Amino acid sequence: MKIKLRVDSRDSHFHKHFGSTVFYEPFKNFDDGSIPEKIQPIGNVECTCYTAEYIAQNFTKKEYDIDELFSQIPNDKNGADPRAVCNAVIKIGLLPKGGTVREKPFKAYSRADTGPYDAFDNCRSAMNITGSPIGIWTNWYQEWEYLGNNAVMPMGKTSVSAHMYANKGWAWITERIVNGEPMFAIEWWGGYIMYMPREVFNSALKEWGTGTVVFLTEETGSLFEKSLMETVIDWLQNLYLSLTIKKKDMNNLLWDTKENIRHSVRVLCDDEGLTVEQKNTLCATVEAESGFNLHAINYNYAFRLDGTKYVSSTDRGIAQWNDYWHGKEITPDEAFNNPEKCIRLMCTYWKNGQMKQWCAYSNGTFRRYL
């Protein structure tokens, strides 16, 4: 899921109205144990709806139709905006599994991580007050992939996608205490939970576009309705963000180390609208072709009738553009010195289904780098 950047005046409302709690039980579980674990299929991008449905199901003890909810909100191949699903839950409600009448279990929603403490304790406070799990949307990092059940999530460094998931409570795991601190129990739709330490959670919530959500009932939800002035301010702020953040992100592309180059390639893939699968296969193909070396070069040889060998064409740069077949699209100098153009053009081929232009894709060697 591609997280979009949003600001909302309600982000600062929760602890403004309710205050905060400062004393926490060592172990706290807001998960209804009777609810079966949800597993999000590979390639499915409905994590926003998995999260919203899970929180509602804990409150009402009813199961709702996740696919139907996703169909009701703006979405694309990358997923949906977390705020879009929150708005849908409030405005149009949820359809019970097998039912025909929508239900509206909540009146409003607000941020859970804003308040007088750090994000970790602000979220614990919000969960204490509402007695409910919360939703979280952050980048999802390479360091978090392929961890096992009850694993402790390390500090995220290399973003691979965006994801929305749930925090069902906190606990000390005695054999894996991190700085004597409790850890959040993360329900991430993989079929098991992982544990996120305070500093990892706080770090993840510092990135642009990240956030948390707590849903409010009829009794408390009226406190979180926005005024006309707040609505106008939000509109202006979001307009400003939409005009500036994308430019800022593109200006921050780094092409110095292999790790930064890989990250820049993935950012460009997102900007070009590739799916997660397309992004992964393109990056694996680039690594197989050039090893993310901006100045990789490969000479293609042919033989004359007299048997002498000569260079018939040259593959250049990070994407190994061939000067004979693609010289009219990208010059040899651009293939060597303009990695952004190289990758954007490669994305165009990927979207058109022309991946077999690259030998590493057509012969399958890219699979070694997935």
mmCIF file of N, CA and C in Angstrom, residues 93-198:
data_model
loop_
_atom_site.group_PDB
_atom_site.id
_atom_site.type_symbol
_atom_site.label_atom_id
_atom_site.label_comp_id
_atom_site.label_asym_id
_atom_site.label_seq_id
_atom_site.Cartn_x
_atom_site.Cartn_y
_atom_site.Cartn_z
ATOM 1 N N GLY A 93 -20.262 3.129 7.028
ATOM 2 C CA GLY A 93 -20.338 1.963 7.893
ATOM 3 C C GLY A 93 -19.737 0.715 7.283
ATOM 4 N N LEU A 94 -20.010 -0.418 7.922
ATOM 5 C CA LEU A 94 -19.448 -1.708 7.547
ATOM 6 C C LEU A 94 -20.569 -2.699 7.265
ATOM 7 N N LEU A 95 -20.330 -3.594 6.328
ATOM 8 C CA LEU A 95 -21.325 -4.601 5.975
ATOM 9 C C LEU A 95 -20.979 -5.917 6.663
ATOM 10 N N PRO A 96 -21.846 -6.419 7.558
ATOM 11 C CA PRO A 96 -21.567 -7.708 8.197
ATOM 12 C C PRO A 96 -21.417 -8.816 7.170
ATOM 13 N N LYS A 97 -20.557 -9.771 7.441
ATOM 14 C CA LYS A 97 -20.331 -10.893 6.540
ATOM 15 C C LYS A 97 -21.659 -11.622 6.299
ATOM 16 N N GLY A 98 -22.074 -11.705 5.032
ATOM 17 C CA GLY A 98 -23.319 -12.372 4.677
ATOM 18 C C GLY A 98 -24.553 -11.532 4.885
ATOM 19 N N GLY A 99 -24.390 -10.284 5.352
ATOM 20 C CA GLY A 99 -25.535 -9.420 5.622
ATOM 21 C C GLY A 99 -25.870 -8.513 4.455
ATOM 22 N N THR A 100 -26.921 -7.728 4.610
ATOM 23 C CA THR A 100 -27.367 -6.798 3.561
ATOM 24 C C THR A 100 -27.503 -5.369 4.065
ATOM 25 N N VAL A 101 -27.428 -5.163 5.384
ATOM 26 C CA VAL A 101 -27.608 -3.836 5.976
ATOM 27 C C VAL A 101 -26.308 -3.396 6.629
ATOM 28 N N ARG A 102 -25.837 -2.220 6.247
ATOM 29 C CA ARG A 102 -24.591 -1.700 6.794
ATOM 30 C C ARG A 102 -24.781 -1.245 8.238
ATOM 31 N N GLU A 103 -23.707 -1.311 9.029
ATOM 32 C CA GLU A 103 -23.726 -0.875 10.421
ATOM 33 C C GLU A 103 -22.664 0.199 10.646
ATOM 34 N N LYS A 104 -22.952 1.126 11.556
ATOM 35 C CA LYS A 104 -22.020 2.189 11.892
ATOM 36 C C LYS A 104 -21.689 2.101 13.386
ATOM 37 N N PRO A 105 -20.695 1.284 13.727
ATOM 38 C CA PRO A 105 -20.376 1.112 15.152
ATOM 39 C C PRO A 105 -19.669 2.306 15.772
ATOM 40 N N PHE A 106 -19.117 3.203 14.949
ATOM 41 C CA PHE A 106 -18.334 4.319 15.481
ATOM 42 C C PHE A 106 -18.888 5.657 14.993
ATOM 43 N N LYS A 107 -18.651 6.670 15.808
ATOM 44 C CA LYS A 107 -19.100 8.023 15.508
ATOM 45 C C LYS A 107 -18.005 8.855 14.845
ATOM 46 N N ALA A 108 -16.742 8.616 15.233
ATOM 47 C CA ALA A 108 -15.634 9.437 14.749
ATOM 48 C C ALA A 108 -14.328 8.677 14.940
ATOM 49 N N TYR A 109 -13.234 9.288 14.481
ATOM 50 C CA TYR A 109 -11.904 8.727 14.712
ATOM 51 C C TYR A 109 -10.924 9.851 14.977
ATOM 52 N N SER A 110 -9.796 9.523 15.600
ATOM 53 C CA SER A 110 -8.761 10.515 15.875
ATOM 54 C C SER A 110 -7.403 9.842 15.920
ATOM 55 N N ARG A 111 -6.351 10.641 15.937
ATOM 56 C CA ARG A 111 -5.002 10.119 16.108
ATOM 57 C C ARG A 111 -4.826 9.610 17.524
ATOM 58 N N ALA A 112 -4.032 8.553 17.690
ATOM 59 C CA ALA A 112 -3.763 8.005 19.012
ATOM 60 C C ALA A 112 -2.382 8.384 19.533
ATOM 61 N N ASP A 113 -1.462 8.769 18.651
ATOM 62 C CA ASP A 113 -0.062 8.953 19.058
ATOM 63 C C ASP A 113 0.287 10.391 19.397
ATOM 64 N N THR A 114 -0.666 11.317 19.320
ATOM 65 C CA THR A 114 -0.380 12.709 19.667
ATOM 66 C C THR A 114 -0.818 12.973 21.103
ATOM 67 N N GLY A 115 -0.077 13.808 21.794
ATOM 68 C CA GLY A 115 -0.392 14.090 23.192
ATOM 69 C C GLY A 115 0.841 14.536 23.951
ATOM 70 N N PRO A 116 0.807 14.498 25.284
ATOM 71 C CA PRO A 116 1.885 15.056 26.100
ATOM 72 C C PRO A 116 3.127 14.175 26.211
ATOM 73 N N TYR A 117 3.057 12.926 25.758
ATOM 74 C CA TYR A 117 4.185 12.000 25.921
ATOM 75 C C TYR A 117 4.746 11.616 24.561
ATOM 76 N N ASP A 118 5.626 10.628 24.518
ATOM 77 C CA ASP A 118 6.103 10.157 23.217
ATOM 78 C C ASP A 118 5.001 9.335 22.557
ATOM 79 N N ALA A 119 5.186 9.018 21.285
ATOM 80 C CA ALA A 119 4.148 8.325 20.517
ATOM 81 C C ALA A 119 3.762 7.006 21.175
ATOM 82 N N PHE A 120 4.749 6.286 21.713
ATOM 83 C CA PHE A 120 4.495 4.985 22.326
ATOM 84 C C PHE A 120 3.525 5.113 23.500
ATOM 85 N N ASP A 121 3.808 6.035 24.434
ATOM 86 C CA ASP A 121 2.951 6.174 25.609
ATOM 87 C C ASP A 121 1.641 6.883 25.286
ATOM 88 N N ASN A 122 1.639 7.777 24.314
ATOM 89 C CA ASN A 122 0.373 8.371 23.893
ATOM 90 C C ASN A 122 -0.576 7.294 23.365
ATOM 91 N N CYS A 123 -0.037 6.338 22.618
ATOM 92 C CA CYS A 123 -0.867 5.248 22.099
ATOM 93 C C CYS A 123 -1.347 4.345 23.234
ATOM 94 N N ARG A 124 -0.463 4.044 24.176
ATOM 95 C CA ARG A 124 -0.890 3.233 25.328
ATOM 96 C C ARG A 124 -2.016 3.933 26.086
ATOM 97 N N SER A 125 -1.895 5.247 26.229
ATOM 98 C CA SER A 125 -2.916 6.016 26.921
ATOM 99 C C SER A 125 -4.247 5.945 26.168
ATOM 100 N N ALA A 126 -4.212 6.127 24.839
ATOM 101 C CA ALA A 126 -5.436 6.085 24.035
ATOM 102 C C ALA A 126 -6.095 4.713 24.116
ATOM 103 N N MET A 127 -5.285 3.658 24.112
ATOM 104 C CA MET A 127 -5.833 2.305 24.200
ATOM 105 C C MET A 127 -6.442 2.058 25.571
ATOM 106 N N ASN A 128 -5.799 2.555 26.628
ATOM 107 C CA ASN A 128 -6.338 2.431 27.982
ATOM 108 C C ASN A 128 -7.708 3.096 28.103
ATOM 109 N N ILE A 129 -7.813 4.288 27.536
ATOM 110 C CA ILE A 129 -9.043 5.061 27.671
ATOM 111 C C ILE A 129 -10.186 4.445 26.878
ATOM 112 N N THR A 130 -9.903 3.974 25.664
ATOM 113 C CA THR A 130 -10.961 3.433 24.807
ATOM 114 C C THR A 130 -11.172 1.938 25.003
ATOM 115 N N GLY A 131 -10.187 1.240 25.588
ATOM 116 C CA GLY A 131 -10.287 -0.206 25.730
ATOM 117 C C GLY A 131 -10.282 -0.918 24.399
ATOM 118 N N SER A 132 -9.546 -0.376 23.435
ATOM 119 C CA SER A 132 -9.603 -0.885 22.059
ATOM 120 C C SER A 132 -8.223 -0.964 21.435
ATOM 121 N N PRO A 133 -8.003 -1.904 20.518
ATOM 122 C CA PRO A 133 -6.785 -1.868 19.702
ATOM 123 C C PRO A 133 -6.774 -0.589 18.867
ATOM 124 N N ILE A 134 -5.612 -0.229 18.349
ATOM 125 C CA ILE A 134 -5.503 0.932 17.466
ATOM 126 C C ILE A 134 -4.922 0.506 16.131
ATOM 127 N N GLY A 135 -5.181 1.306 15.112
ATOM 128 C CA GLY A 135 -4.588 1.076 13.804
ATOM 129 C C GLY A 135 -3.339 1.911 13.626
ATOM 130 N N ILE A 136 -2.368 1.379 12.883
ATOM 131 C CA ILE A 136 -1.088 2.054 12.659
ATOM 132 C C ILE A 136 -0.769 1.992 11.169
ATOM 133 N N TRP A 137 -0.325 3.095 10.585
ATOM 134 C CA TRP A 137 0.196 3.031 9.223
ATOM 135 C C TRP A 137 1.593 3.656 9.177
ATOM 136 N N THR A 138 2.529 2.872 8.707
ATOM 137 C CA THR A 138 3.923 3.309 8.592
ATOM 138 C C THR A 138 4.532 2.689 7.344
ATOM 139 N N ASN A 139 5.770 3.043 7.085
ATOM 140 C CA ASN A 139 6.539 2.268 6.120
ATOM 141 C C ASN A 139 6.718 0.856 6.671
ATOM 142 N N TRP A 140 6.879 -0.095 5.774
ATOM 143 C CA TRP A 140 7.206 -1.470 6.177
ATOM 144 C C TRP A 140 8.621 -1.727 5.688
ATOM 145 N N TYR A 141 9.475 -2.211 6.585
ATOM 146 C CA TYR A 141 10.899 -2.234 6.311
ATOM 147 C C TYR A 141 11.428 -3.639 5.993
ATOM 148 N N GLN A 142 12.490 -3.642 5.234
ATOM 149 C CA GLN A 142 13.138 -4.901 4.865
ATOM 150 C C GLN A 142 13.535 -5.695 6.108
ATOM 151 N N GLU A 143 13.928 -4.979 7.156
ATOM 152 C CA GLU A 143 14.368 -5.641 8.391
ATOM 153 C C GLU A 143 13.225 -6.371 9.103
ATOM 154 N N TRP A 144 11.977 -6.075 8.742
ATOM 155 C CA TRP A 144 10.823 -6.704 9.384
ATOM 156 C C TRP A 144 10.292 -7.897 8.604
ATOM 157 N N GLU A 145 10.794 -8.091 7.411
ATOM 158 C CA GLU A 145 10.300 -9.188 6.598
ATOM 159 C C GLU A 145 10.920 -10.514 7.054
ATOM 160 N N TYR A 146 10.138 -11.560 6.942
ATOM 161 C CA TYR A 146 10.590 -12.936 7.220
ATOM 162 C C TYR A 146 10.946 -13.171 8.690
ATOM 163 N N LEU A 147 10.425 -12.331 9.597
ATOM 164 C CA LEU A 147 10.593 -12.609 11.025
ATOM 165 C C LEU A 147 9.557 -13.649 11.446
ATOM 166 N N GLY A 148 9.859 -14.433 12.465
ATOM 167 C CA GLY A 148 8.950 -15.477 12.897
ATOM 168 C C GLY A 148 7.982 -15.011 13.971
ATOM 169 N N ASN A 149 7.150 -15.931 14.421
ATOM 170 C CA ASN A 149 6.165 -15.645 15.453
ATOM 171 C C ASN A 149 6.851 -15.182 16.742
ATOM 172 N N ASN A 150 6.316 -14.116 17.352
ATOM 173 C CA ASN A 150 6.829 -13.538 18.596
ATOM 174 C C ASN A 150 8.209 -12.901 18.442
ATOM 175 N N ALA A 151 8.648 -12.685 17.205
ATOM 176 C CA ALA A 151 9.953 -12.047 16.991
ATOM 177 C C ALA A 151 9.900 -10.582 17.410
ATOM 178 N N VAL A 152 11.044 -10.051 17.838
ATOM 179 C CA VAL A 152 11.169 -8.633 18.165
ATOM 180 C C VAL A 152 11.588 -7.882 16.903
ATOM 181 N N MET A 153 10.842 -6.873 16.544
ATOM 182 C CA MET A 153 11.090 -6.113 15.315
ATOM 183 C C MET A 153 12.259 -5.145 15.533
ATOM 184 N N PRO A 154 13.309 -5.221 14.700
ATOM 185 C CA PRO A 154 14.449 -4.319 14.850
ATOM 186 C C PRO A 154 14.143 -2.942 14.267
ATOM 187 N N MET A 155 15.060 -2.026 14.434
ATOM 188 C CA MET A 155 14.907 -0.689 13.870
ATOM 189 C C MET A 155 14.796 -0.785 12.355
ATOM 190 N N GLY A 156 13.782 -0.149 11.778
ATOM 191 C CA GLY A 156 13.611 -0.177 10.333
ATOM 192 C C GLY A 156 14.550 0.800 9.643
ATOM 193 N N LYS A 157 15.227 0.339 8.602
ATOM 194 C CA LYS A 157 16.173 1.194 7.882
ATOM 195 C C LYS A 157 15.852 1.287 6.392
ATOM 196 N N THR A 158 15.514 0.156 5.777
ATOM 197 C CA THR A 158 15.287 0.130 4.335
ATOM 198 C C THR A 158 13.807 -0.125 4.059
ATOM 199 N N SER A 159 13.102 0.914 3.626
ATOM 200 C CA SER A 159 11.670 0.794 3.373
ATOM 201 C C SER A 159 11.429 -0.002 2.089
ATOM 202 N N VAL A 160 10.493 -0.946 2.141
ATOM 203 C CA VAL A 160 10.154 -1.735 0.952
ATOM 204 C C VAL A 160 8.732 -1.473 0.488
ATOM 205 N N SER A 161 7.879 -0.958 1.361
ATOM 206 C CA SER A 161 6.500 -0.655 0.989
ATOM 207 C C SER A 161 5.882 0.150 2.119
ATOM 208 N N ALA A 162 4.577 0.310 2.077
ATOM 209 C CA ALA A 162 3.842 0.920 3.185
ATOM 210 C C ALA A 162 2.799 -0.086 3.638
ATOM 211 N N HIS A 163 2.382 0.017 4.899
ATOM 212 C CA HIS A 163 1.494 -1.012 5.437
ATOM 213 C C HIS A 163 0.666 -0.425 6.573
ATOM 214 N N MET A 164 -0.568 -0.922 6.712
ATOM 215 C CA MET A 164 -1.392 -0.581 7.861
ATOM 216 C C MET A 164 -1.655 -1.851 8.651
ATOM 217 N N TYR A 165 -1.496 -1.756 9.968
ATOM 218 C CA TYR A 165 -1.605 -2.925 10.824
ATOM 219 C C TYR A 165 -2.170 -2.488 12.171
ATOM 220 N N ALA A 166 -2.305 -3.401 13.116
ATOM 221 C CA ALA A 166 -2.957 -3.083 14.384
ATOM 222 C C ALA A 166 -2.035 -3.363 15.563
ATOM 223 N N ASN A 167 -2.219 -2.579 16.612
ATOM 224 C CA ASN A 167 -1.549 -2.806 17.885
ATOM 225 C C ASN A 167 -2.591 -3.350 18.849
ATOM 226 N N LYS A 168 -2.426 -4.586 19.275
ATOM 227 C CA LYS A 168 -3.439 -5.223 20.108
ATOM 228 C C LYS A 168 -3.146 -5.135 21.602
ATOM 229 N N GLY A 169 -2.016 -4.511 21.976
ATOM 230 C CA GLY A 169 -1.679 -4.386 23.389
ATOM 231 C C GLY A 169 -0.182 -4.336 23.588
ATOM 232 N N TRP A 170 0.261 -4.606 24.817
ATOM 233 C CA TRP A 170 1.696 -4.579 25.087
ATOM 234 C C TRP A 170 2.036 -5.618 26.149
ATOM 235 N N ALA A 171 3.317 -5.953 26.188
ATOM 236 C CA ALA A 171 3.771 -6.959 27.166
ATOM 237 C C ALA A 171 5.273 -6.910 27.292
ATOM 238 N N TRP A 172 5.767 -7.354 28.455
ATOM 239 C CA TRP A 172 7.172 -7.679 28.610
ATOM 240 C C TRP A 172 7.340 -9.139 28.189
ATOM 241 N N ILE A 173 8.268 -9.396 27.297
ATOM 242 C CA ILE A 173 8.615 -10.785 26.993
ATOM 243 C C ILE A 173 9.920 -11.038 27.718
ATOM 244 N N THR A 174 9.862 -11.813 28.786
ATOM 245 C CA THR A 174 10.981 -11.891 29.728
ATOM 246 C C THR A 174 12.292 -12.300 29.079
ATOM 247 N N GLU A 175 12.230 -13.177 28.093
ATOM 248 C CA GLU A 175 13.489 -13.623 27.494
ATOM 249 C C GLU A 175 14.026 -12.644 26.458
ATOM 250 N N ARG A 176 13.214 -11.587 26.141
ATOM 251 C CA ARG A 176 13.661 -10.631 25.126
ATOM 252 C C ARG A 176 13.304 -9.208 25.556
ATOM 253 N N ILE A 177 13.595 -8.876 26.781
ATOM 254 C CA ILE A 177 13.309 -7.518 27.237
ATOM 255 C C ILE A 177 14.245 -6.540 26.517
ATOM 256 N N VAL A 178 13.684 -5.447 26.029
ATOM 257 C CA VAL A 178 14.464 -4.419 25.344
ATOM 258 C C VAL A 178 14.560 -3.204 26.259
ATOM 259 N N ASN A 179 15.722 -2.995 26.840
ATOM 260 C CA ASN A 179 15.966 -1.863 27.739
ATOM 261 C C ASN A 179 14.948 -1.815 28.888
ATOM 262 N N GLY A 180 14.528 -2.976 29.351
ATOM 263 C CA GLY A 180 13.577 -3.021 30.457
ATOM 264 C C GLY A 180 12.211 -2.461 30.128
ATOM 265 N N GLU A 181 11.869 -2.399 28.840
ATOM 266 C CA GLU A 181 10.635 -1.774 28.385
ATOM 267 C C GLU A 181 9.649 -2.817 27.866
ATOM 268 N N PRO A 182 8.351 -2.535 27.943
ATOM 269 C CA PRO A 182 7.366 -3.392 27.278
ATOM 270 C C PRO A 182 7.428 -3.165 25.768
ATOM 271 N N MET A 183 6.800 -4.028 25.031
ATOM 272 C CA MET A 183 6.754 -3.905 23.568
ATOM 273 C C MET A 183 5.318 -4.031 23.097
ATOM 274 N N PHE A 184 5.002 -3.381 21.995
ATOM 275 C CA PHE A 184 3.673 -3.488 21.413
ATOM 276 C C PHE A 184 3.522 -4.830 20.703
ATOM 277 N N ALA A 185 2.351 -5.437 20.855
ATOM 278 C CA ALA A 185 2.022 -6.680 20.154
ATOM 279 C C ALA A 185 1.380 -6.312 18.827
ATOM 280 N N ILE A 186 2.071 -6.589 17.730
ATOM 281 C CA ILE A 186 1.660 -6.129 16.403
ATOM 282 C C ILE A 186 0.945 -7.242 15.642
ATOM 283 N N GLU A 187 -0.311 -6.968 15.289
ATOM 284 C CA GLU A 187 -1.098 -7.845 14.427
ATOM 285 C C GLU A 187 -0.961 -7.296 13.016
ATOM 286 N N TRP A 188 -0.150 -7.973 12.189
ATOM 287 C CA TRP A 188 0.215 -7.392 10.891
ATOM 288 C C TRP A 188 -0.371 -8.159 9.704
ATOM 289 N N TRP A 189 -1.240 -9.135 9.957
ATOM 290 C CA TRP A 189 -1.990 -9.905 8.963
ATOM 291 C C TRP A 189 -1.147 -10.976 8.282
ATOM 292 N N GLY A 190 -0.090 -11.412 8.975
ATOM 293 C CA GLY A 190 0.719 -12.508 8.452
ATOM 294 C C GLY A 190 0.393 -13.845 9.091
ATOM 295 N N GLY A 191 -0.586 -13.853 9.996
ATOM 296 C CA GLY A 191 -0.968 -15.099 10.654
ATOM 297 C C GLY A 191 -0.368 -15.285 12.028
ATOM 298 N N TYR A 192 0.463 -14.343 12.453
ATOM 299 C CA TYR A 192 1.055 -14.400 13.788
ATOM 300 C C TYR A 192 1.460 -12.988 14.191
ATOM 301 N N ILE A 193 1.790 -12.799 15.473
ATOM 302 C CA ILE A 193 2.138 -11.461 15.947
ATOM 303 C C ILE A 193 3.651 -11.310 16.079
ATOM 304 N N MET A 194 4.089 -10.054 16.034
ATOM 305 C CA MET A 194 5.478 -9.698 16.304
ATOM 306 C C MET A 194 5.459 -8.582 17.347
ATOM 307 N N TYR A 195 6.597 -8.356 17.975
ATOM 308 C CA TYR A 195 6.675 -7.368 19.046
ATOM 309 C C TYR A 195 7.563 -6.194 18.635
ATOM 310 N N MET A 196 7.047 -4.973 18.853
ATOM 311 C CA MET A 196 7.739 -3.753 18.437
ATOM 312 C C MET A 196 8.167 -2.948 19.667
ATOM 313 N N PRO A 197 9.476 -2.751 19.877
ATOM 314 C CA PRO A 197 9.959 -1.953 21.010
ATOM 315 C C PRO A 197 9.604 -0.477 20.876
ATOM 316 N N ARG A 198 9.673 0.223 21.993
ATOM 317 C CA ARG A 198 9.333 1.648 22.024
ATOM 318 C C ARG A 198 10.109 2.451 20.984
#
